Coordinates of C-alpha atoms in Angstrom, one line a residue:
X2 CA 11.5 6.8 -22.8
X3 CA 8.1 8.6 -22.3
X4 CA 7.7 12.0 -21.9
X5 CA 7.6 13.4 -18.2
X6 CA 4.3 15.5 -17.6
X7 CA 4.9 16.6 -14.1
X8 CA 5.8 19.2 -11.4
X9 CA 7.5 19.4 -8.5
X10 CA 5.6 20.8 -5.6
X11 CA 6.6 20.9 -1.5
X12 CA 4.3 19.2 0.5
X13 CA 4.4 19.5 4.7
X14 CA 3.0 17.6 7.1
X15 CA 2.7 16.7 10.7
X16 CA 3.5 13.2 11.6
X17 CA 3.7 11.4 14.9
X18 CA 7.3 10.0 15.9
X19 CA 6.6 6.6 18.1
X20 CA 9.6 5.2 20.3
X21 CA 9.5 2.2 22.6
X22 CA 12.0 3.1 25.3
X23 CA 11.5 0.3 27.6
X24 CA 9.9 -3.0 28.0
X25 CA 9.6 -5.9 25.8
X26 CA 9.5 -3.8 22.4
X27 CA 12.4 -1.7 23.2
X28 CA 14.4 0.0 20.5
X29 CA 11.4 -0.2 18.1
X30 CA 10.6 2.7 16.7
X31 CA 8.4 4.5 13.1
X32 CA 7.3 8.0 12.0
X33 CA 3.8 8.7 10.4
X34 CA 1.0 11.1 10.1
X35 CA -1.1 7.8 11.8
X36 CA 0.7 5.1 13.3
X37 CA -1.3 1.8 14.8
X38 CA 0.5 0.1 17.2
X39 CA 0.1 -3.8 18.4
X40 CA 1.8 -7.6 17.6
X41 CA 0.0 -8.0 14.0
X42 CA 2.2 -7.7 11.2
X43 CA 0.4 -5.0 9.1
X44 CA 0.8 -2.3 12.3
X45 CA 3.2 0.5 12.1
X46 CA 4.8 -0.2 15.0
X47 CA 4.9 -3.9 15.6
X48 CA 5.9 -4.8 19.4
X49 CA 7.4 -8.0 20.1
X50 CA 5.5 -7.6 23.9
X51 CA 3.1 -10.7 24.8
X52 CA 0.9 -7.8 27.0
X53 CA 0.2 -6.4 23.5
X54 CA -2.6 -7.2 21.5
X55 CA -2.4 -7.8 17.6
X56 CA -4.0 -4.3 16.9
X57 CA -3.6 -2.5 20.4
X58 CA -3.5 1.2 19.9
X59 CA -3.6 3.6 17.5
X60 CA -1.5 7.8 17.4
X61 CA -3.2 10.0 15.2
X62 CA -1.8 13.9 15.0
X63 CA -4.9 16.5 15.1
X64 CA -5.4 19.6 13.3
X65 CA -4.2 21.5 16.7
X66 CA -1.0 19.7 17.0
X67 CA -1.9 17.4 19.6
X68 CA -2.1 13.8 19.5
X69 CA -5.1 11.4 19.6
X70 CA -4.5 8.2 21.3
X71 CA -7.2 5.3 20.7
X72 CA -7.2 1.9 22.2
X73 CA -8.6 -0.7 19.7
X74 CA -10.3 -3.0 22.2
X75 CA -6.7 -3.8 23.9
X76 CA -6.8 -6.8 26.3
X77 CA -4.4 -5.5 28.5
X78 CA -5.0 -1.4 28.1
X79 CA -3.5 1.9 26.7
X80 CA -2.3 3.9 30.2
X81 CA -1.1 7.3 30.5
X82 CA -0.1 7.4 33.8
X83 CA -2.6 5.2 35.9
X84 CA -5.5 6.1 33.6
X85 CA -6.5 3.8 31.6
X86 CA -7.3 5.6 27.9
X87 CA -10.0 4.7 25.3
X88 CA -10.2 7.8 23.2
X89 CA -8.3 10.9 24.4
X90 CA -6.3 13.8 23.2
X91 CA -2.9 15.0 24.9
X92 CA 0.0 17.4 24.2
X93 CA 3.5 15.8 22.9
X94 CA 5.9 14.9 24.1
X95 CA 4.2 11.9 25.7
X96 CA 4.7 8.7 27.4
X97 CA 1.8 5.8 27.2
X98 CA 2.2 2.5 28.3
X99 CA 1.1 -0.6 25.8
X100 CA 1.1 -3.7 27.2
X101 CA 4.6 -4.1 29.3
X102 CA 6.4 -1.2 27.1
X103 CA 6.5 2.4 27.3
X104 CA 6.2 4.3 24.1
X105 CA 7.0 8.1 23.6
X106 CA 5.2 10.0 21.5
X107 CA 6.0 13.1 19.4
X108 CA 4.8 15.2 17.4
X109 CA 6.8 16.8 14.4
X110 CA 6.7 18.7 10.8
X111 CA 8.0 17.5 8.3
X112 CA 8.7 18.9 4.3
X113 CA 8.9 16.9 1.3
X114 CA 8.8 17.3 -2.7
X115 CA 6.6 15.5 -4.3
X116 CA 5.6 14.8 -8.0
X117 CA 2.5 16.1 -9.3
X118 CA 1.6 14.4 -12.0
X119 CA 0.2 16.5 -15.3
X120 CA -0.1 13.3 -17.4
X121 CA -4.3 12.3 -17.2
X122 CA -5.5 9.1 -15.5
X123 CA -3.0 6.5 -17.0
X124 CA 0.6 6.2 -16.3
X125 CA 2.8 4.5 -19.0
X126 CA 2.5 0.8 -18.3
X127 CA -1.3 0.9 -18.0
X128 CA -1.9 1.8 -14.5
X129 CA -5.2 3.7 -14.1
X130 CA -5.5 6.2 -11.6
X131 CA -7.7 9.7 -12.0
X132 CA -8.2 10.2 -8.3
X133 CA -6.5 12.5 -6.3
X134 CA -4.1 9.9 -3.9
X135 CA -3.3 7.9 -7.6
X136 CA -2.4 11.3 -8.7
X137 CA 0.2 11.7 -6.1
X138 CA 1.6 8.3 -6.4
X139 CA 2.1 8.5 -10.2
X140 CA 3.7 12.2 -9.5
X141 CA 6.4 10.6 -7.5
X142 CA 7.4 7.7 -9.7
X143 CA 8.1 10.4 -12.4
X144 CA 9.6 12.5 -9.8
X145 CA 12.0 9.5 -8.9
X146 CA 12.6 8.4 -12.5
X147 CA 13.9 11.8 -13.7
X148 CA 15.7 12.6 -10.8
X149 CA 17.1 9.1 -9.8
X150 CA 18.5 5.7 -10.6
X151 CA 18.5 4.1 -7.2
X152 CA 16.4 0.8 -5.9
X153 CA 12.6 1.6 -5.5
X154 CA 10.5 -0.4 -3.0
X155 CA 6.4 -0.2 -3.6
X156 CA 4.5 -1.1 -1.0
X157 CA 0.7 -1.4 -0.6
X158 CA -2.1 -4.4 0.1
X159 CA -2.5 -7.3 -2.5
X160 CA -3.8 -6.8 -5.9
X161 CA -3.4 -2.6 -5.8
X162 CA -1.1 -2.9 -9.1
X163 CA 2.3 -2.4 -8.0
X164 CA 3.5 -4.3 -11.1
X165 CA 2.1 -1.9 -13.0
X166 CA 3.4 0.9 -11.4
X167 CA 6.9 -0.7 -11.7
X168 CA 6.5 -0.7 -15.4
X169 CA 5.4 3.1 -15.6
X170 CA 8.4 4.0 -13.6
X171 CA 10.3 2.2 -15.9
X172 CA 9.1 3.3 -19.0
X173 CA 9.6 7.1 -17.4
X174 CA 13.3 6.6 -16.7
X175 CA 16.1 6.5 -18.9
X176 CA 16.4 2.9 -18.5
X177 CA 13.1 3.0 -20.7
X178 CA 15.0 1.0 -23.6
X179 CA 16.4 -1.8 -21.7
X180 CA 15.0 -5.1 -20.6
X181 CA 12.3 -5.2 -17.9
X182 CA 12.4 -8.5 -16.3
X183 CA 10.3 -9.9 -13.5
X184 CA 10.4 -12.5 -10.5
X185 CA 8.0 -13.7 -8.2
X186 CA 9.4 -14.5 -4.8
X187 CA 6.0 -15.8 -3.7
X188 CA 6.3 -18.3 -6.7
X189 CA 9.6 -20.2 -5.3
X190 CA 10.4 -22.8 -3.1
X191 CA 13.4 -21.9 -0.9
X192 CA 15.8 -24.1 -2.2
X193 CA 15.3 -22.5 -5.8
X194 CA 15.5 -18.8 -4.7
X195 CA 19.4 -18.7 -5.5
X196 CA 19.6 -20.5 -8.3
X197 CA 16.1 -18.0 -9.8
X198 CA 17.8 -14.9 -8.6
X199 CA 21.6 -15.8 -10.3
X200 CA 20.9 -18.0 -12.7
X201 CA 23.0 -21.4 -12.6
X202 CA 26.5 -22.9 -14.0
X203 CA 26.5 -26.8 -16.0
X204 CA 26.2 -29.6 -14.1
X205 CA 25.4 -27.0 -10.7
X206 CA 22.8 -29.1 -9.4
X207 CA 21.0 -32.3 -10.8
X208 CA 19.1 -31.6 -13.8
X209 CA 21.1 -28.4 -14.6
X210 CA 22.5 -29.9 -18.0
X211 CA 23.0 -26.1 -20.1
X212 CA 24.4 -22.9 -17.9
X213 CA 21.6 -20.2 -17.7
X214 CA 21.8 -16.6 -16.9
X215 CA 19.5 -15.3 -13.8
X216 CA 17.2 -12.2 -13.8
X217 CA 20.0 -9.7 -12.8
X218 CA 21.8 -10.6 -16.0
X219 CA 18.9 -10.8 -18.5
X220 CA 18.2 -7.1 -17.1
X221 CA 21.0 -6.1 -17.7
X222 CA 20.3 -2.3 -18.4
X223 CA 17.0 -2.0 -17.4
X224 CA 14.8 -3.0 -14.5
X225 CA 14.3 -5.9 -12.6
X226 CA 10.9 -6.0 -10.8
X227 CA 11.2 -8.5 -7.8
X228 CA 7.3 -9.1 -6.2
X229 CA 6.5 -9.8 -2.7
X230 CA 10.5 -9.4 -1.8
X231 CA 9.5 -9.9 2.2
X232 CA 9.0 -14.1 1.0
X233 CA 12.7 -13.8 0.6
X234 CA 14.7 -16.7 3.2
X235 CA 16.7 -14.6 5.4
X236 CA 19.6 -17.1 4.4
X237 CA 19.8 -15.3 1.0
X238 CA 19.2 -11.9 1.7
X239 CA 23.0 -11.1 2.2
X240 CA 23.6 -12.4 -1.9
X241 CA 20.4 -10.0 -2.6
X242 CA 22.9 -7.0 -1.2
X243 CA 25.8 -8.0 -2.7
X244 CA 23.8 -8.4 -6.2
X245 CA 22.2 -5.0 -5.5
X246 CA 26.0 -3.5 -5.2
X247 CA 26.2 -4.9 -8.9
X248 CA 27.6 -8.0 -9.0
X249 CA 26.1 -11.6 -9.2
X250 CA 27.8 -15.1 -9.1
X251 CA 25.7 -17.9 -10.5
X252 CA 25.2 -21.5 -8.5
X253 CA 27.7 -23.5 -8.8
X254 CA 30.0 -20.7 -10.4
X255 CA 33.4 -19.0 -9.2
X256 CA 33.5 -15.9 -11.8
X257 CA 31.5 -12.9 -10.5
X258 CA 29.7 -10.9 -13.1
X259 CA 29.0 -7.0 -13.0
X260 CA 25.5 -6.1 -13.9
X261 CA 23.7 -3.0 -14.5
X262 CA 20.4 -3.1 -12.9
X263 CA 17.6 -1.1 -11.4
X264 CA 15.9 -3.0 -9.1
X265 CA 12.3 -2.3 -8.1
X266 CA 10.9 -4.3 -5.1
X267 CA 7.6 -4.7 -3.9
X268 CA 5.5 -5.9 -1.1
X269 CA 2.3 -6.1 0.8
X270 CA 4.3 -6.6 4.2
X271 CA 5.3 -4.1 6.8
X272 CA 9.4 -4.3 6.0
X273 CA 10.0 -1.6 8.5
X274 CA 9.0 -3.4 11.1
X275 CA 10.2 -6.6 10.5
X276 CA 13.9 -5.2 10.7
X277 CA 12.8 -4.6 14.1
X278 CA 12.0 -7.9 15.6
X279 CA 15.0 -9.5 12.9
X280 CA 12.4 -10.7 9.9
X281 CA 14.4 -8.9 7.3
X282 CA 17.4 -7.6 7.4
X283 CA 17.9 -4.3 8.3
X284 CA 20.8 -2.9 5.7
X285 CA 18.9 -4.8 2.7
X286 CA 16.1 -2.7 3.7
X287 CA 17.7 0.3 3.2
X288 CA 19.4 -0.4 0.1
X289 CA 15.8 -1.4 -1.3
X290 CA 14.2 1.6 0.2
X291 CA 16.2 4.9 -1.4
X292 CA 12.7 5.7 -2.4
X293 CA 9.8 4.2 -0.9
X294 CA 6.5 4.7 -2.8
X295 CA 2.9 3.6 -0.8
X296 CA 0.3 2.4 -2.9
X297 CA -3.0 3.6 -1.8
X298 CA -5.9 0.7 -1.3
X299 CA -8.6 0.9 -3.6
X300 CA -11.6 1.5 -0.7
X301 CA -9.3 5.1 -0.6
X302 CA -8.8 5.5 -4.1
X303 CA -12.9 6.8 -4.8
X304 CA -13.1 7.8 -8.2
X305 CA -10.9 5.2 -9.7
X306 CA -13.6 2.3 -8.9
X307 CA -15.5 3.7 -11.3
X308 CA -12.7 4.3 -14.1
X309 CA -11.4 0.5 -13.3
X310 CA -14.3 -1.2 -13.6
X311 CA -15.9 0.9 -16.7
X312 CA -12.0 -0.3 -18.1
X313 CA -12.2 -3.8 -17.5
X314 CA -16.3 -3.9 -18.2
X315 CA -15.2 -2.5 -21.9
X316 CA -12.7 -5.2 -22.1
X317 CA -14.4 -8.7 -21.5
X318 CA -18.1 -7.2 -22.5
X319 CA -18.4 -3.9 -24.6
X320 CA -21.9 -4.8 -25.4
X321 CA -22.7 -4.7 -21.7
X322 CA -20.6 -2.6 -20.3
X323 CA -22.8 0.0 -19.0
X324 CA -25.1 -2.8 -17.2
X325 CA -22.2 -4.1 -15.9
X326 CA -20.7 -0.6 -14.3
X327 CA -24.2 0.5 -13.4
X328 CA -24.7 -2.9 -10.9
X329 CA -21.2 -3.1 -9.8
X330 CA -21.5 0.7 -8.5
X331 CA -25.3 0.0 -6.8
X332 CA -24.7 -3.4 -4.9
X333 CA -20.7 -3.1 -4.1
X334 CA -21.9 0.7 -2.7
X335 CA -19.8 1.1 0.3
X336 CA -17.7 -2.0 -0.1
X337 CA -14.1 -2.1 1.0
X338 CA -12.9 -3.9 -1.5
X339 CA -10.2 -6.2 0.5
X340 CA -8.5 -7.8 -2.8
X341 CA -8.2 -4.1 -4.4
X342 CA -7.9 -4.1 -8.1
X343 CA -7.7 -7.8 -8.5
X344 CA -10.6 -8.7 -6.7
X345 CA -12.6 -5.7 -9.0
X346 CA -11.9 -7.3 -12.1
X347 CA -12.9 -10.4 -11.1
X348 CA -16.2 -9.1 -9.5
X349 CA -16.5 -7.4 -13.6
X350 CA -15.8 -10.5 -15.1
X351 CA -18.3 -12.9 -13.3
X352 CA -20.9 -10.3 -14.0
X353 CA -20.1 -10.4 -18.0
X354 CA -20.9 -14.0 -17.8
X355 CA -24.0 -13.9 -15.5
X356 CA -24.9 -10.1 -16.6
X357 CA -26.3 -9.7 -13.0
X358 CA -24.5 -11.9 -10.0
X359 CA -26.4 -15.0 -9.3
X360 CA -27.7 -14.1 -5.8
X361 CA -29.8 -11.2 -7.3
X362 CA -32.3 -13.8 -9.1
X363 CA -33.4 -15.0 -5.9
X364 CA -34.6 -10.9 -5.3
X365 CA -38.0 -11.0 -6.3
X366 CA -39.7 -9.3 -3.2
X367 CA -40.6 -5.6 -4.3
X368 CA -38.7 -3.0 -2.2
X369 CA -40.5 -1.3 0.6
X370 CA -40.5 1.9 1.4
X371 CA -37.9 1.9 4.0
X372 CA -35.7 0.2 2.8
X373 CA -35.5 2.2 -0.8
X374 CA -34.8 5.2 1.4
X375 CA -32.4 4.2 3.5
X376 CA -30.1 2.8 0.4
X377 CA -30.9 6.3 -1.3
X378 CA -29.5 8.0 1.9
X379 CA -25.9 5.7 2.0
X380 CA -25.8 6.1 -1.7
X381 CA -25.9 10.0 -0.8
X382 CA -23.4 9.5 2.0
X383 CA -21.2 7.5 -0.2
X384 CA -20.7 10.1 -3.3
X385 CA -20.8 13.3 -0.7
X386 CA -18.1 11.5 1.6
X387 CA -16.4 10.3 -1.3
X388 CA -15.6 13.8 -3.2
X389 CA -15.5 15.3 0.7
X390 CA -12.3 13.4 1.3
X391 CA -11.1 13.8 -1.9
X392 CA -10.9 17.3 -1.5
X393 CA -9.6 17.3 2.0
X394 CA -6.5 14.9 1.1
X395 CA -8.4 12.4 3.1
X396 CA -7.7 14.5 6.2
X397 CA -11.0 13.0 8.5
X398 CA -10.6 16.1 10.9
X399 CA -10.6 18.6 8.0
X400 CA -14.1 17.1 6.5
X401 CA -15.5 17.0 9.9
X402 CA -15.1 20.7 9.9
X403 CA -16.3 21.5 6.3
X404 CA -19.0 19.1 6.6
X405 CA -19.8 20.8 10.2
X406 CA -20.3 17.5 11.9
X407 CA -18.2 15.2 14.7
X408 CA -15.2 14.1 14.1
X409 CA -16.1 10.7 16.1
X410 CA -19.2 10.4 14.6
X411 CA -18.3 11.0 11.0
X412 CA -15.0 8.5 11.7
X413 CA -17.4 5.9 12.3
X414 CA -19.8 6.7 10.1
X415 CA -16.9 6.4 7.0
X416 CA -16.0 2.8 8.9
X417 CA -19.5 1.9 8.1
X418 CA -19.4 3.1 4.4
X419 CA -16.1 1.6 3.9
X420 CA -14.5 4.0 3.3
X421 CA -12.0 3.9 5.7

């Protein structure tokens, strides 16, 4: 077990509270500091309302307490009252209309402890992470695995390294010494999820010739890490709970067999809501969910791009690594980055086999003037935004102010760098 280098510290913070009270999307309901509402499955609040539009509308709490509604280009409008609303600010408690349902919205505080983490950029596991929203995250695994030996669910996008930060958490908690086992739901056809998950008795199914033990029994006093866990058939979910109670029974088996296992989920889909509209199951959820830890994307994560791909340059191309950094940081300036940490190392390895990416060869007119200046100008932008929301907890309204611009303006200006 590693040593825990942490604090605990309170943290408060307003967050919207987003009901649908009636219409289609009734009953659905989320709580966040900014909460986008529409049909898509990576919104918030996901409404199961034809009148709604994949991303409709977005509820953002401002620095005064009020709430900022946006409509994101809705077919069918955001109404408050019989006015139809683009951009507007109003005092909570208040009722909008998207699509055919009516949605309250309220405005709340709310106080939390958080880990802060006093360990330097890595976490035990190899997770890399100097800036100030990794910081956070690593501060609450070691928060959760001194304090706690509940199920953990990790969420974030694709390729953000939630393996990895399953492994720290692991390697912080007392459970250090035992097995750490791993299964890829994405990985397995539905009629081998039960037999992957419990492991299988002689002569179970064709081909099954030798019993084998499942994941939950191999980890046995450790961790089981189970990735993208919303690809789980809804038909097996109610084994999953039984198996998260502590007992498993393998296919084709009668005996039931008590294990001791810490299991750490993870996934890029919005869970929450899919126990709305029936996806997933609502009580497995919950039983996942004791602690829910958000993985930050890496277009938030500033500093760290720098780190990561100075890490991985070193790795495949020590000779080069500097050239390697240097052009990565120039030409993927303002980049969002939509396969995160994944999609960076790949970016780092094809330039350690070309040096410089093969479209740059076909570069040979010399810069003009205008040009030069305006890529000096976002490259200013980029590393005065960047530290600017670092130090403001990516808080837009609070940079607006220290930056003593508009907070629309600068909004969309950060859309156009990326970085947001």
């Amino acid at each position: 077990m590693e040593t825990l280098t942490h604090a605990i510290v309170e943290e408060t913070s307003e967050v919207v509270t987003l009901t649908a009270i009636s219409g289609a999307g009734q009953g659905a309901k989320t709580q966040k500091r900014h909460v986008f509402v529409g049909t898509a499955a990576e919104c918030d609040l996901m409404l199961d309302d034809r009148a709604v539009s994949s991303v409709h509308c977005s509820f953002q709490i401002t620095p005064n307490g009020r709430i900022q509604v946006v409509d994101h280009g809705s077919k069918n409008g955001t109404w408050l009252g019989r006015a139809r609303i683009r951009d507007i600010e109003v005092s909570a408690p208040v009722e909008i209309k998207v699509g055919k349902t009516i949605v309250r919205a309220t405005a709340s505080t709310t106080t939390t402890l958080r880990g802060r983490w006093d360990g330097g950029d890595t976490l035990p596991g190899g997770a890399l992470g100097p800036s100030a929203v990794m910081q956070r995250c690593f501060g609450n695994l070691a928060l959760i695995a001194e304090r706690s030996d509940r199920h953990v669910l990790i969420s974030g996008e694709t390729g953000t390294g939630k393996e990895l930060l399953a492994r720290g958490l692991h390697s912080l908690s007392a459970r250090a010494d035992g097995p750490f086992e791993v299964l890829d739901m994405s990985t397995l056809p539905a009629e081998l999820v039960e037999s992957a998950l419990f492991g299988w008795e002689a002569g179970a199914f064709s081909g099954a010739v030798d019993s084998a033990a499942g994941p939950f029994e191999r980890a046995h006093g450790g961790t089981l890490f189970i990735d993208e866990i919303g690809e789980l058939p809804l038909a097996h979910q109610p084994k999953l709970l039984r198996a998260l109670s502590g007992e498993v029974r393998r296919v084709g088996g009668t005996k039931l067999r008590a294990v001791d296992v810490r299991v750490i989920a993870a996934t890029h889909q919005p869970l929450a809501s899919w126990t709305q509209t029936g996806a997933f199951r609502g009580d497995l959820y919950h039983r996942l969910a004791v602690h829910e830890v958000i993985v930050p994307p890496l277009r938030e994560r500033g500093r760290d791009i720098h780190a990561l791909a100075r890490l991985f340059a070193e790795r495949v191309r020590p000779d080069l690594s500097d050239a390697i950094v240097s052009s990565l940081l120039s030409e993927r300036a303002g980049y969002g980055w939509p396969g995160n940490v994944r999609e960076l190392i790949a970016d780092v390895e094809r330039r350690a086999v070309f040096r410089e990416p093969p479209e740059d060869a076909a570069q040979s007119e010399p810069e003009t003037f205008a040009h030069a200046k305006a890529r000096c100008v976002r490259d200013f932008e980029l590393r005065y935004f960047r530290a600017l929301l670092e130090e403001c907890d990516g808080n837009v309204s609070k940079a607006a102010r220290r930056a003593g611009v508009n907070r629309s303006h600068l909004s969309v200006r950060l859309r156009e760098l990326g970085l947001r």
